């Protein structure tokens, strides 16, 4: 759980669309997607590295209760549930996921081209 939370937070600060305030900063500064990344990289990249190293150290050395191994019984339940969901999924379910991925790409590309024209 820690890795997901930290990864989300660290990923959010590195991109224009990662956090709501990043959108405001980029718009006020007139930065497009790639330009935002490059402008904030001197701060966000060291923070990203330190955050990832912190996760690794906590997990590796099992500090503060982190680094616990998933019990085999829990892993079995999760695998069974995952297999059950996969077996129940229909072609339509997979098509919905594909459409969602395409829409996400179009939104990012559309935001990027709109930002470039307005700047």
mmCIF file of C-alpha atoms in Angstrom:
data_model
loop_
_atom_site.group_PDB
_atom_site.id
_atom_site.type_symbol
_atom_site.label_atom_id
_atom_site.label_comp_id
_atom_site.label_asym_id
_atom_site.label_seq_id
_atom_site.Cartn_x
_atom_site.Cartn_y
_atom_site.Cartn_z
ATOM 1 C CA UNK A 1 0.000 0.000 0.000
ATOM 2 C CA UNK A 2 2.832 2.378 0.859
ATOM 3 C CA UNK A 3 4.372 1.937 -2.568
ATOM 4 C CA UNK A 4 1.115 2.781 -4.311
ATOM 5 C CA UNK A 5 0.483 5.856 -2.178
ATOM 6 C CA UNK A 6 4.024 7.173 -2.459
ATOM 7 C CA UNK A 7 4.215 6.343 -6.158
ATOM 8 C CA UNK A 8 0.982 8.205 -6.812
ATOM 9 C CA UNK A 9 2.127 11.231 -4.847
ATOM 10 C CA UNK A 10 5.578 11.318 -6.423
ATOM 11 C CA UNK A 11 4.212 10.757 -9.910
ATOM 12 C CA UNK A 12 1.667 13.495 -9.316
ATOM 13 C CA UNK A 13 4.252 16.157 -8.614
ATOM 14 C CA UNK A 14 6.272 15.405 -11.740
ATOM 15 C CA UNK A 15 3.573 15.977 -14.365
ATOM 16 C CA UNK A 16 1.271 18.798 -15.334
ATOM 17 C CA UNK A 17 -1.858 16.684 -14.971
ATOM 18 C CA UNK A 18 -0.670 14.844 -11.844
ATOM 19 C CA UNK A 19 -2.086 17.309 -9.332
ATOM 20 C CA UNK A 20 -4.751 20.037 -9.692
ATOM 21 C CA UNK A 21 -2.381 22.802 -8.606
ATOM 22 C CA UNK A 22 0.042 21.747 -11.346
ATOM 23 C CA UNK A 23 -2.601 22.617 -13.930
ATOM 24 C CA UNK A 24 -2.932 26.097 -12.433
ATOM 25 C CA UNK A 25 0.818 26.615 -12.257
ATOM 26 C CA UNK A 26 1.313 25.477 -15.843
ATOM 27 C CA UNK A 27 -1.516 27.624 -17.168
ATOM 28 C CA UNK A 28 -0.350 30.748 -15.347
ATOM 29 C CA UNK A 29 3.235 30.193 -16.475
ATOM 30 C CA UNK A 30 2.161 29.321 -20.031
ATOM 31 C CA UNK A 31 3.903 25.942 -19.947
ATOM 32 C CA UNK A 32 2.846 22.940 -22.049
ATOM 33 C CA UNK A 33 3.081 19.354 -20.803
ATOM 34 C CA UNK A 34 6.741 18.670 -21.640
ATOM 35 C CA UNK A 35 7.853 22.152 -20.676
ATOM 36 C CA UNK A 36 6.215 21.770 -17.251
ATOM 37 C CA UNK A 37 8.100 18.526 -16.684
ATOM 38 C CA UNK A 38 11.427 20.130 -17.600
ATOM 39 C CA UNK A 39 10.830 23.253 -15.516
ATOM 40 C CA UNK A 40 9.930 21.356 -12.343
ATOM 41 C CA UNK A 41 12.461 18.536 -12.876
ATOM 42 C CA UNK A 42 15.218 20.188 -10.785
ATOM 43 C CA UNK A 43 12.921 19.839 -7.768
ATOM 44 C CA UNK A 44 10.661 16.919 -8.663
ATOM 45 C CA UNK A 45 13.306 14.455 -9.873
ATOM 46 C CA UNK A 46 15.448 14.553 -6.691
ATOM 47 C CA UNK A 47 12.230 14.257 -4.635
ATOM 48 C CA UNK A 48 11.187 11.291 -6.782
ATOM 49 C CA UNK A 49 14.555 9.562 -6.286
ATOM 50 C CA UNK A 50 14.582 10.172 -2.519
ATOM 51 C CA UNK A 51 10.983 8.958 -2.254
ATOM 52 C CA UNK A 52 11.734 5.750 -4.143
ATOM 53 C CA UNK A 53 14.901 5.129 -2.141
ATOM 54 C CA UNK A 54 12.939 5.710 1.081
ATOM 55 C CA UNK A 55 10.372 3.105 0.003
ATOM 56 C CA UNK A 56 13.130 0.651 -0.825
ATOM 57 C CA UNK A 57 14.953 1.184 2.490
ATOM 58 C CA UNK A 58 11.762 0.848 4.563
ATOM 59 C CA UNK A 59 10.768 -2.295 2.686
ATOM 60 C CA UNK A 60 14.218 -3.875 2.526
ATOM 61 C CA UNK A 61 15.078 -3.378 6.184
ATOM 62 C CA UNK A 62 11.503 -3.844 7.413
ATOM 63 C CA UNK A 63 11.455 -0.561 9.289
ATOM 64 C CA UNK A 64 8.339 0.720 11.076
ATOM 65 C CA UNK A 65 6.337 -2.368 10.182
ATOM 66 C CA UNK A 66 6.924 -2.160 6.425
ATOM 67 C CA UNK A 67 8.260 -5.015 4.341
ATOM 68 C CA UNK A 68 5.872 -7.666 5.598
ATOM 69 C CA UNK A 69 5.430 -10.626 3.292
ATOM 70 C CA UNK A 70 1.969 -11.418 1.981
ATOM 71 C CA UNK A 71 0.771 -14.647 3.646
ATOM 72 C CA UNK A 72 0.297 -17.561 1.256
ATOM 73 C CA UNK A 73 -3.385 -17.886 2.205
ATOM 74 C CA UNK A 74 -4.040 -14.234 1.331
ATOM 75 C CA UNK A 75 -2.107 -14.574 -1.921
ATOM 76 C CA UNK A 76 -4.212 -17.621 -2.830
ATOM 77 C CA UNK A 77 -7.465 -15.746 -2.170
ATOM 78 C CA UNK A 78 -6.312 -12.800 -4.293
ATOM 79 C CA UNK A 79 -5.180 -15.052 -7.138
ATOM 80 C CA UNK A 80 -8.456 -16.989 -7.057
ATOM 81 C CA UNK A 81 -10.455 -13.757 -7.110
ATOM 82 C CA UNK A 82 -8.372 -12.384 -9.963
ATOM 83 C CA UNK A 83 -8.869 -15.577 -11.949
ATOM 84 C CA UNK A 84 -12.614 -15.500 -11.219
ATOM 85 C CA UNK A 85 -12.869 -11.926 -12.495
ATOM 86 C CA UNK A 86 -10.866 -12.771 -15.592
ATOM 87 C CA UNK A 87 -13.054 -15.782 -16.311
ATOM 88 C CA UNK A 88 -16.217 -13.682 -15.923
ATOM 89 C CA UNK A 89 -14.980 -10.811 -18.070
ATOM 90 C CA UNK A 90 -16.584 -10.547 -21.456
ATOM 91 C CA UNK A 91 -15.331 -9.200 -24.753
ATOM 92 C CA UNK A 92 -17.355 -6.080 -24.006
ATOM 93 C CA UNK A 93 -15.510 -5.593 -20.694
ATOM 94 C CA UNK A 94 -12.186 -5.733 -22.529
ATOM 95 C CA UNK A 95 -13.454 -3.370 -25.213
ATOM 96 C CA UNK A 96 -14.532 -0.867 -22.537
ATOM 97 C CA UNK A 97 -11.009 -0.919 -21.084
ATOM 98 C CA UNK A 98 -9.481 -0.387 -24.522
ATOM 99 C CA UNK A 99 -11.810 2.555 -25.210
ATOM 100 C CA UNK A 100 -10.957 4.072 -21.820
ATOM 101 C CA UNK A 101 -7.236 3.805 -22.599
ATOM 102 C CA UNK A 102 -7.718 5.424 -26.012
ATOM 103 C CA UNK A 103 -9.776 8.253 -24.488
ATOM 104 C CA UNK A 104 -7.053 8.852 -21.879
ATOM 105 C CA UNK A 105 -4.434 9.139 -24.641
ATOM 106 C CA UNK A 106 -6.642 11.487 -26.663
ATOM 107 C CA UNK A 107 -7.231 13.657 -23.586
ATOM 108 C CA UNK A 108 -3.511 13.969 -22.895
ATOM 109 C CA UNK A 109 -2.726 14.726 -26.542
ATOM 110 C CA UNK A 110 -5.638 17.172 -26.761
ATOM 111 C CA UNK A 111 -4.559 18.952 -23.588
ATOM 112 C CA UNK A 112 -1.013 19.158 -24.912
ATOM 113 C CA UNK A 113 -2.028 20.648 -28.261
ATOM 114 C CA UNK A 114 -4.525 23.075 -26.635
ATOM 115 C CA UNK A 115 -1.879 24.256 -24.184
ATOM 116 C CA UNK A 116 0.578 24.846 -27.003
ATOM 117 C CA UNK A 117 -1.884 26.970 -29.020
ATOM 118 C CA UNK A 118 -2.962 29.111 -26.064
ATOM 119 C CA UNK A 119 0.649 29.884 -25.038
#
